[in-house]
CSV table of C-alpha atoms in Angstrom, one decimal:
chain,number,residue,atom,x,y,z
A,1,GLY,CA,8.9,1.0,18.6
A,2,ILE,CA,6.1,0.8,21.1
A,3,LYS,CA,3.0,-1.4,21.3
A,4,GLY,CA,0.0,-1.0,23.5
A,5,GLU,CA,-3.7,-1.6,24.1
A,6,ALA,CA,-6.6,0.7,24.6
A,7,PHE,CA,-10.4,0.6,25.4
A,8,GLY,CA,-10.0,-2.2,27.9
A,9,GLY,CA,-7.7,-4.2,25.6
A,10,ARG,CA,-10.1,-4.3,22.7
A,11,LEU,CA,-7.9,-2.1,20.5
A,12,THR,CA,-4.2,-2.8,19.8
A,13,PHE,CA,-1.9,-0.1,18.4
A,14,SER,CA,1.8,0.2,17.6
A,15,LEU,CA,4.2,3.0,16.6
A,16,ASP,CA,7.7,2.3,15.3
A,17,HIS,CA,10.6,4.0,13.5
A,18,TRP,CA,12.8,2.1,11.1
A,19,GLN,CA,15.9,2.7,9.0
A,20,MET,CA,17.5,0.6,6.2
A,21,ASN,CA,20.8,1.4,4.6
A,22,ARG,CA,22.2,-0.2,1.5
A,23,THR,CA,25.9,0.2,0.7
A,24,GLY,CA,27.2,0.6,-2.8
A,25,ALA,CA,27.9,-2.5,-4.8
A,26,VAL,CA,29.1,-3.7,-8.2
A,27,GLN,CA,26.8,-6.0,-10.2
A,28,ASN,CA,27.9,-8.2,-13.0
A,29,PHE,CA,25.6,-8.4,-16.1
A,30,LEU,CA,25.9,-10.5,-19.2
A,31,LEU,CA,25.0,-8.7,-22.5
A,32,ASN,CA,24.7,-9.9,-26.1
A,33,GLY,CA,26.7,-8.1,-28.8
A,34,VAL,CA,28.6,-8.5,-32.1
A,35,SER,CA,32.4,-8.6,-32.4
A,36,GLN,CA,34.0,-8.9,-35.9
A,37,GLY,CA,30.7,-10.2,-37.4
A,38,GLN,CA,30.2,-12.8,-34.7
A,39,ASN,CA,27.5,-12.8,-32.1
A,40,VAL,CA,29.1,-12.8,-28.7
A,41,THR,CA,28.1,-12.6,-25.0
A,42,TYR,CA,30.2,-10.4,-22.8
A,43,GLY,CA,30.2,-9.3,-19.2
A,44,THR,CA,30.0,-5.8,-17.9
A,45,GLU,CA,30.0,-4.2,-14.5
A,46,ILE,CA,27.5,-1.7,-13.3
A,47,VAL,CA,27.9,0.3,-10.0
A,48,LEU,CA,24.8,0.3,-7.8
A,49,GLN,CA,25.0,3.3,-5.5
A,50,GLY,CA,24.1,3.3,-1.9
A,51,ALA,CA,20.6,4.1,-0.7
A,52,GLU,CA,18.8,4.9,2.5
A,53,SER,CA,15.2,4.5,3.7
A,54,HIS,CA,13.8,5.5,7.0
A,55,GLY,CA,10.4,6.5,8.4
A,56,PHE,CA,7.8,5.7,10.9
A,57,GLU,CA,4.6,3.6,10.9
A,58,PHE,CA,1.4,3.7,13.0
A,59,ASN,CA,-1.0,0.7,13.1
A,60,ALA,CA,-4.3,0.2,15.0
A,61,PHE,CA,-6.8,-2.6,14.9
A,62,GLY,CA,-9.6,-3.9,17.1
A,63,ALA,CA,-12.8,-2.6,18.6
A,64,ILE,CA,-13.5,0.9,19.9
A,65,THR,CA,-16.9,-0.1,21.2
A,66,ASP,CA,-18.9,-3.3,21.1
A,67,ARG,CA,-20.4,-2.0,17.8
A,68,LEU,CA,-17.5,-0.1,16.1
A,69,SER,CA,-14.3,-1.8,15.0
A,70,ILE,CA,-11.4,-0.4,12.9
A,71,ILE,CA,-8.2,-1.2,11.0
A,72,ALA,CA,-5.9,1.8,10.4
A,73,ASN,CA,-2.4,2.3,9.2
A,74,TYR,CA,-0.2,5.3,8.3
A,75,THR,CA,3.4,5.2,7.0
A,76,ARG,CA,5.7,8.1,6.4
A,77,MET,CA,8.8,7.2,4.4
A,78,TYR,CA,11.9,9.1,3.4
A,79,THR,CA,14.1,7.5,0.8
A,80,SER,CA,17.1,8.6,-1.2
A,81,GLN,CA,19.8,7.2,-3.4
A,82,GLN,CA,23.2,8.5,-4.4
A,83,ASN,CA,23.0,10.1,-7.8
A,84,THR,CA,26.7,9.8,-8.8
A,85,GLN,CA,29.6,7.6,-8.1
A,86,ASP,CA,30.9,10.0,-5.6
A,87,PRO,CA,29.8,8.8,-2.1
A,88,SER,CA,31.6,11.7,-0.5
A,89,ASN,CA,28.9,14.1,-1.8
A,90,PRO,CA,26.0,13.6,0.6
A,91,GLY,CA,24.0,16.4,-1.0
A,92,ASP,CA,23.8,14.6,-4.4
A,93,LEU,CA,20.8,12.4,-3.5
A,94,THR,CA,17.7,11.6,-5.5
A,95,ALA,CA,14.4,10.1,-4.3
A,96,LEU,CA,14.2,6.3,-4.6
A,97,GLN,CA,12.0,5.1,-7.4
A,98,PHE,CA,8.7,3.4,-6.6
A,99,ALA,CA,8.7,5.0,-3.1
A,100,PRO,CA,5.6,7.0,-2.1
A,101,ILE,CA,6.4,9.7,0.5
A,102,TRP,CA,3.4,8.5,2.6
A,103,ASN,CA,0.5,6.1,2.5
A,104,TYR,CA,-2.4,5.3,4.7
A,105,ASN,CA,-5.4,3.0,4.8
A,106,GLY,CA,-8.4,2.8,7.2
A,107,PHE,CA,-11.4,0.5,7.4
A,108,ALA,CA,-14.3,0.7,9.8
A,109,LYS,CA,-17.4,-1.5,10.5
A,110,TYR,CA,-20.4,-0.5,12.6
A,111,THR,CA,-22.9,-3.1,13.7
A,112,ILE,CA,-26.5,-2.4,14.3
A,113,PRO,CA,-28.3,-5.2,16.2
A,114,ILE,CA,-31.8,-5.9,14.9
A,115,ALA,CA,-33.0,-9.1,16.7
A,116,LYS,CA,-31.5,-12.3,18.0
A,117,ASP,CA,-29.0,-13.7,15.5
A,118,GLN,CA,-29.7,-10.7,13.2
A,119,GLY,CA,-27.8,-7.6,12.6
A,120,LEU,CA,-26.8,-5.0,10.0
A,121,ASP,CA,-23.2,-4.0,9.3
A,122,LEU,CA,-22.2,-0.7,7.7
A,123,LYS,CA,-18.7,-0.8,6.3
A,124,ALA,CA,-16.4,1.7,4.6
A,125,GLY,CA,-12.7,2.2,3.9
A,126,VAL,CA,-10.2,4.5,2.3
A,127,ASN,CA,-6.6,4.2,1.2
A,128,GLY,CA,-4.2,6.5,-0.4
A,129,ILE,CA,-0.6,7.3,-1.3
A,130,GLY,CA,1.3,10.5,-1.5
A,131,PRO,CA,3.6,11.8,-4.3
A,132,PHE,CA,6.0,9.2,-5.6
A,133,TRP,CA,8.7,8.4,-8.2
A,134,GLY,CA,8.0,5.7,-10.8
A,135,GLN,CA,10.0,4.2,-13.6
A,136,PHE,CA,8.7,2.7,-16.8
A,137,THR,CA,10.4,1.4,-20.0
A,138,LEU,CA,9.9,2.9,-23.4
A,139,SER,CA,11.4,1.7,-26.7
A,140,THR,CA,13.9,4.5,-26.4
A,141,GLY,CA,14.9,3.4,-22.9
A,142,ALA,CA,13.8,3.8,-19.3
A,143,ALA,CA,12.1,7.0,-18.2
A,144,VAL,CA,11.4,8.3,-14.7
A,145,LEU,CA,8.0,9.8,-13.9
A,146,TYR,CA,7.3,12.0,-10.8
A,147,VAL,CA,3.6,12.0,-9.7
A,148,PRO,CA,3.3,15.2,-7.6
A,149,HIS,CA,-0.2,14.7,-6.2
A,150,SER,CA,-1.8,12.3,-3.8
A,151,GLN,CA,-4.2,9.6,-4.8
A,152,LYS,CA,-6.9,7.8,-2.9
A,153,ASN,CA,-9.8,5.4,-3.4
A,154,ILE,CA,-12.9,4.7,-1.2
A,155,ASP,CA,-14.8,1.4,-0.6
A,156,ALA,CA,-18.2,1.1,1.0
A,157,GLY,CA,-20.6,-1.7,1.7
A,158,ILE,CA,-23.3,-3.2,3.8
A,159,GLY,CA,-23.7,-6.6,5.4
A,160,TYR,CA,-26.7,-8.4,6.9
A,161,GLN,CA,-26.6,-11.3,9.4
A,162,TRP,CA,-29.7,-13.5,9.3
A,163,HIS,CA,-29.3,-16.4,11.7
A,164,ARG,CA,-26.5,-18.5,10.3
A,165,TYR,CA,-26.4,-16.7,6.9
A,166,TYR,CA,-24.5,-13.5,6.1
A,167,PHE,CA,-25.2,-11.4,3.0
A,168,ASP,CA,-22.4,-9.0,2.0
A,169,PHE,CA,-22.4,-6.3,-0.7
A,170,MET,CA,-19.4,-4.1,-1.4
A,171,VAL,CA,-18.6,-1.4,-3.8
A,172,THR,CA,-14.8,-1.0,-4.4
A,173,ASN,CA,-13.3,2.2,-5.8
A,174,LEU,CA,-16.5,4.1,-5.2
A,175,GLY,CA,-15.3,7.2,-7.0
A,176,ASN,CA,-14.0,5.3,-9.9
A,177,ASP,CA,-10.7,7.2,-9.4
A,178,PRO,CA,-7.4,6.3,-11.1
A,179,PHE,CA,-4.9,5.0,-8.7
A,180,LEU,CA,-1.4,4.4,-10.1
A,181,ILE,CA,1.7,3.2,-8.4
A,182,THR,CA,3.3,0.0,-9.8
A,183,ARG,CA,0.0,-1.2,-11.0
A,184,ASP,CA,-3.4,0.3,-12.0
A,185,GLN,CA,-6.3,0.3,-9.5
A,186,PRO,CA,-9.3,-1.5,-11.1
A,187,PRO,CA,-12.3,0.7,-11.9
A,188,ARG,CA,-15.3,0.7,-9.8
A,189,SER,CA,-16.6,-2.9,-9.1
A,190,TYR,CA,-19.5,-4.5,-7.2
A,191,ARG,CA,-19.2,-7.6,-5.2
A,192,PHE,CA,-22.0,-9.7,-3.6
A,193,SER,CA,-21.5,-12.8,-1.5
A,194,VAL,CA,-23.5,-15.1,0.7
A,195,SER,CA,-21.9,-17.3,3.5
A,196,ALA,CA,-23.3,-19.7,6.0
A,197,ARG,CA,-22.1,-20.8,9.4
A,198,PHE,CA,-22.6,-24.5,10.3
């Protein structure tokens, strides 16, 4: 990858490509069962097929101007796993579970000076994920779910600096949108805090 600086060194950015390969393996599991009316524990072997993940990632953080600062990230990921026990068949690949195709997040803060030791901050952020595979467990066994659409959520807030005190108000998940990957995104929430510098 590469890493650099911009805007007189105020902003740092990086761009990298990565790849991870997992070879096939045999995993031993202990299971409970019944043999001739007796409860027994026995071992079994399960073949874990090989998998591959690769993609690229872009990161940037710092200040564009003396008033505007940002944090941003974008990741594009390609993942696949062998679907059968025939590793000689490269075309028999499935998407890796819990693996979004892409994701991004960005957050910006703009400061408006008011007077000495006083200022107003406007803040907003957005994050999202692309289509992904998920796995969940039912009473009848595991099931695989494909979510074909992208999901996002937006945060916004305002902060006020008054001498040594800072008042911060944030609204998270502004659109009250569902956001599901391996957990649920909480519904819209409001946060207010006061901090002091000594």
